[in-house]
Coordinates of C-alpha atoms in Angstrom, one line a residue:
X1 CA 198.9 89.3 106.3
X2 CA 200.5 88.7 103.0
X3 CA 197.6 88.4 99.6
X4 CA 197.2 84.6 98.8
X5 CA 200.3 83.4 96.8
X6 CA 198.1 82.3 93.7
X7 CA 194.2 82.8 92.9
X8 CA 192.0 80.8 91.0
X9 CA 191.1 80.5 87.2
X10 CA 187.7 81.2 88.2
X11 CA 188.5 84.6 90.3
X12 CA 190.8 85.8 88.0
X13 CA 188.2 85.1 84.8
X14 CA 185.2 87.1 86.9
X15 CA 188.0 90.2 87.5
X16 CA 188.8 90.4 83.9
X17 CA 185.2 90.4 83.0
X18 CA 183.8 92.8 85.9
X19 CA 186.7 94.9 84.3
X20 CA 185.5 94.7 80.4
X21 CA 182.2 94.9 81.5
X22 CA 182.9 98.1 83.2
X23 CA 185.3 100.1 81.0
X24 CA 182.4 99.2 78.3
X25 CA 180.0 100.6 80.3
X26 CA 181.9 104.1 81.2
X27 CA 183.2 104.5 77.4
X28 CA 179.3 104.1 76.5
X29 CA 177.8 106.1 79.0
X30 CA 180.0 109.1 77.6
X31 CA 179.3 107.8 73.6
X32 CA 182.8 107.6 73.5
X33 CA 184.0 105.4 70.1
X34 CA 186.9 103.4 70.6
X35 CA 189.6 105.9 69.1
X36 CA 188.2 108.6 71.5
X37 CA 189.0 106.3 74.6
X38 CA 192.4 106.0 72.8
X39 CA 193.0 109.6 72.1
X40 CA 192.1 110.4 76.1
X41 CA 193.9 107.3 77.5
X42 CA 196.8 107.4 75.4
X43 CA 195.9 103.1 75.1
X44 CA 195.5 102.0 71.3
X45 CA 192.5 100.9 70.5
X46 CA 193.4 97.5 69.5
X47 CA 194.0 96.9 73.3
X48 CA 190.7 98.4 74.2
X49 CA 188.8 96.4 72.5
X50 CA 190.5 93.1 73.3
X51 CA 189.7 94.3 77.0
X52 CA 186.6 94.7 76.3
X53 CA 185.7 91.4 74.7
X54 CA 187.6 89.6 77.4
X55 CA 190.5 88.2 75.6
X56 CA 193.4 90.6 77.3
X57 CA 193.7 91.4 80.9
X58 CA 195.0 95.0 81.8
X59 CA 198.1 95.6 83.4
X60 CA 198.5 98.5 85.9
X61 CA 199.9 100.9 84.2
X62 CA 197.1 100.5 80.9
X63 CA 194.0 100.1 83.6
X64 CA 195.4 103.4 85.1
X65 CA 195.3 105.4 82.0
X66 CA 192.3 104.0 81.4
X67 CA 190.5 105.1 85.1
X68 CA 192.1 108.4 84.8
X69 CA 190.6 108.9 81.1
X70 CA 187.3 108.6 82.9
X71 CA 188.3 110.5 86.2
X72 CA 189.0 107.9 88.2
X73 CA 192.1 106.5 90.0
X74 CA 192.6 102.8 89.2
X75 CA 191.1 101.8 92.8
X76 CA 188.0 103.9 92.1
X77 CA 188.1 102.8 88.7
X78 CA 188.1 99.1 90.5
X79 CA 185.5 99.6 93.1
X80 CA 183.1 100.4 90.5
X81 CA 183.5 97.4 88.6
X82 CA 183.6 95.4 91.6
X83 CA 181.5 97.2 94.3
X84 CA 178.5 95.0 95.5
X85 CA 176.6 98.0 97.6
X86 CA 177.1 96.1 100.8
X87 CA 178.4 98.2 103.9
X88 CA 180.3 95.4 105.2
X89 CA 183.2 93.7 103.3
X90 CA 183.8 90.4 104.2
X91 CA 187.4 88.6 103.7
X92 CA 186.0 85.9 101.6
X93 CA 184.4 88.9 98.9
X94 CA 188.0 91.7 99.1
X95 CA 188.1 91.6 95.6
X96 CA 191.9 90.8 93.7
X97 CA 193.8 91.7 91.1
X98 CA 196.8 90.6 89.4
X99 CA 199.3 93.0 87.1
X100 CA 200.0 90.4 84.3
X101 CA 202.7 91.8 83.6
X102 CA 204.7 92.1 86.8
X103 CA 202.3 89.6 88.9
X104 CA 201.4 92.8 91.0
X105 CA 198.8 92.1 93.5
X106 CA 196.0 94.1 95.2
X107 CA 193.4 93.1 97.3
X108 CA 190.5 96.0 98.0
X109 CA 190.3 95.3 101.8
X110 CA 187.7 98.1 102.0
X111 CA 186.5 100.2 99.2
X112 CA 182.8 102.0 99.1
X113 CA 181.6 104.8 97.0
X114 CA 179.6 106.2 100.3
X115 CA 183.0 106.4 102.1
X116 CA 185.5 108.4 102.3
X117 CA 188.5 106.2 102.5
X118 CA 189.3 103.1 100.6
X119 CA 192.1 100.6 101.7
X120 CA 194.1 98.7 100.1
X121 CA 196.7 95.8 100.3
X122 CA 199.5 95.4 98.1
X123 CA 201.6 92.6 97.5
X124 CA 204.8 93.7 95.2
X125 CA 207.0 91.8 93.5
X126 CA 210.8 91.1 93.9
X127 CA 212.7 93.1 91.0
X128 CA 209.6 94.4 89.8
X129 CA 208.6 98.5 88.8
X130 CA 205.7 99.7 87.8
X131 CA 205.8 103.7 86.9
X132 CA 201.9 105.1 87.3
X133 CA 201.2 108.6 85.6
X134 CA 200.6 111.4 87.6
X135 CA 196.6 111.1 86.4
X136 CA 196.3 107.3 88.0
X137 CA 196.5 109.6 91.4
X138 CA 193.6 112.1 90.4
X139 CA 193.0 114.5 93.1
X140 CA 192.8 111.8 95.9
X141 CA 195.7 111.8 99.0
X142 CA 197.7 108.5 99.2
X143 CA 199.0 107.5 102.1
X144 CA 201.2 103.8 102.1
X145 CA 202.3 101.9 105.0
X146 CA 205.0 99.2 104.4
X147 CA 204.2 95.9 106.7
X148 CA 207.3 93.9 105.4
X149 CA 210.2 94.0 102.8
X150 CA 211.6 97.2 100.9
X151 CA 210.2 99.5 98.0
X152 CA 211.4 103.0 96.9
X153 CA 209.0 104.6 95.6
X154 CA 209.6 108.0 93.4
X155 CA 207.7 110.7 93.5
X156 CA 208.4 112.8 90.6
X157 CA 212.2 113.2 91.2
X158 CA 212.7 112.3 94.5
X159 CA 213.3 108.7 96.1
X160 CA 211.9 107.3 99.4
X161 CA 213.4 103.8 100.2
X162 CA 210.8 102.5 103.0
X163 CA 211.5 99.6 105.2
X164 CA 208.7 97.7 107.4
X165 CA 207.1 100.2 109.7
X166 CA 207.7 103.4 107.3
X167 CA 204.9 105.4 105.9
X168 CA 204.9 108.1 103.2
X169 CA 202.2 110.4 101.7
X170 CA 201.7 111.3 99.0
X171 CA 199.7 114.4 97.7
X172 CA 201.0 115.3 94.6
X173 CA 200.2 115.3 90.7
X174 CA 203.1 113.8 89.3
X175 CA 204.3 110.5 87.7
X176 CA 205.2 108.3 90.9
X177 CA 207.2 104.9 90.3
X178 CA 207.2 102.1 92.6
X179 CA 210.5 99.7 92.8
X180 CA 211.2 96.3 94.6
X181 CA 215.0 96.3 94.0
X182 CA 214.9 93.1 96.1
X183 CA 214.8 89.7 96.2
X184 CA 212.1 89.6 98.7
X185 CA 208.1 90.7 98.1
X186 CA 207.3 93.7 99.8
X187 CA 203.9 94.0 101.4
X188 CA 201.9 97.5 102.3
X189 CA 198.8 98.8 102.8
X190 CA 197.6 101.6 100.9
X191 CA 195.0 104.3 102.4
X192 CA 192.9 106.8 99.9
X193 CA 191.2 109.6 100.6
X194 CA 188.8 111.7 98.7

C-alpha cells in the first residue's frame, strides 16, 4: 500500500519539532556543545542549530549522521523522537517522514523500543539517490523487501537491482546507496533487527 502522496502542514510541522526536540535532548543529555555534535557528526553546526530551533528540516543523509553520532540508526534515532509507549500502533498514529531534499518518504509501520524488530515502509522517488554512511546502519541487520517498481541499491561496491518481489539483506558496515534510476516510485518495506 503505497505512503499517502502528500501529508499535511500540520504533520510535517510536529515531525520537525519531535525531531529538534529530540536531537536537543540527546546532545544535552551527553553535555555535548554544539561544535562537539559537529565534530562527531561530521554536520556543521550552523545546521545543528537551525534543527534545533525549528527553522530547517533534516534530510536523510544529515539525520543519519546525526543518529549514528548518538549510536543510533536513523529509525532508532526516529522512534525515539516519535515513540508514544503504546504496544499497539495504529495506522492513523505510523508516524512519517519526508527527505526534503529528495521527497523521500518513510512511514514507521511498527517501531518499539521493547521489541526487537522495527518495520518500516518506504516510498522512493523516481531518479532519486540517497548514499547513507556505513554508521546510519549501526550494528542492526537490514533486511528490504521491494513491493513495486525498481531500486539498486549498493552495498559498498557491489550493485543489487531488485524488482517487485526481491529481497536483500544486508549485514554489513559499509556506505550503502540507494538508486531509483526510474521514472516510476518504488515502494519496499524495510525490516530491522537488533
Amino acid at each position: 500500500m503505497p505512503i499517502k502522496e502528500a501529508i499535511d502542514q500540520s504533520n510535517q510541522s510536529s515531525d520537525s519539532e519531535d525531531i529538534a526536540r529530540q536531537l536537543r535532548k540527546e546532545r544535552e543529555s551527553r553535555n555535548w556543545s554544539l561544535s562537539q555534535l559537529a565534530v562527531q557528526s561530521g554536520v556543521s553546526k550552523g545546521t545543528i542549530s537551525k534543527i534545533e530551533r525549528g527553522e530547517a528540516s533534516p534530510t536523510a543523509v544529515v539525520l543519519s549522521r546525526l543518529a549514528a553520532a548518538f549510536g543510533f540508526t536513523l529509525a532508532g534515532f526516529l522512534l525515539k523522537a516519535e515513540d508514544s509507549g503504546d504496544p499497539v500502533t495504529r495506522s492513523a498514529q505510523q508516524p512519517e517522514w519526508t527527505d526534503p531534499e529528495t521527497h523521500y518518504k518513510r512511514r514507521q509501520i511498527f517501531a518499539k523500543a521493547d521489541h526487537p524488530i522495527d518495520l518500516t515502509a518506504i516510498e522512493f522517488p523516481p531518479n532519486q539517490k540517497i548514499k547513507f554512511p556505513a554508521a546510519a546502519f549501526g550494528a542492526r541487520r537490514h533486511l528490504i523487501y521491494v513491493q513495486t517498481g525498481q531500486i539498486t541499491i549498493r552495498i559498498g561496491d557491489d550493485a543489487h537491482r531488485l524488482t517487485a518481489g526481491d529481497s536483500i539483506g544486508i549485514n554489513v558496515l559499509t556506505d550503502v546507496s540507494f538508486e531509483n534510476e526510474t521514472d516510476a516510485p518504488c515502494f519496499y518495506l524495510v525490516a530491522t533487527a537488533k
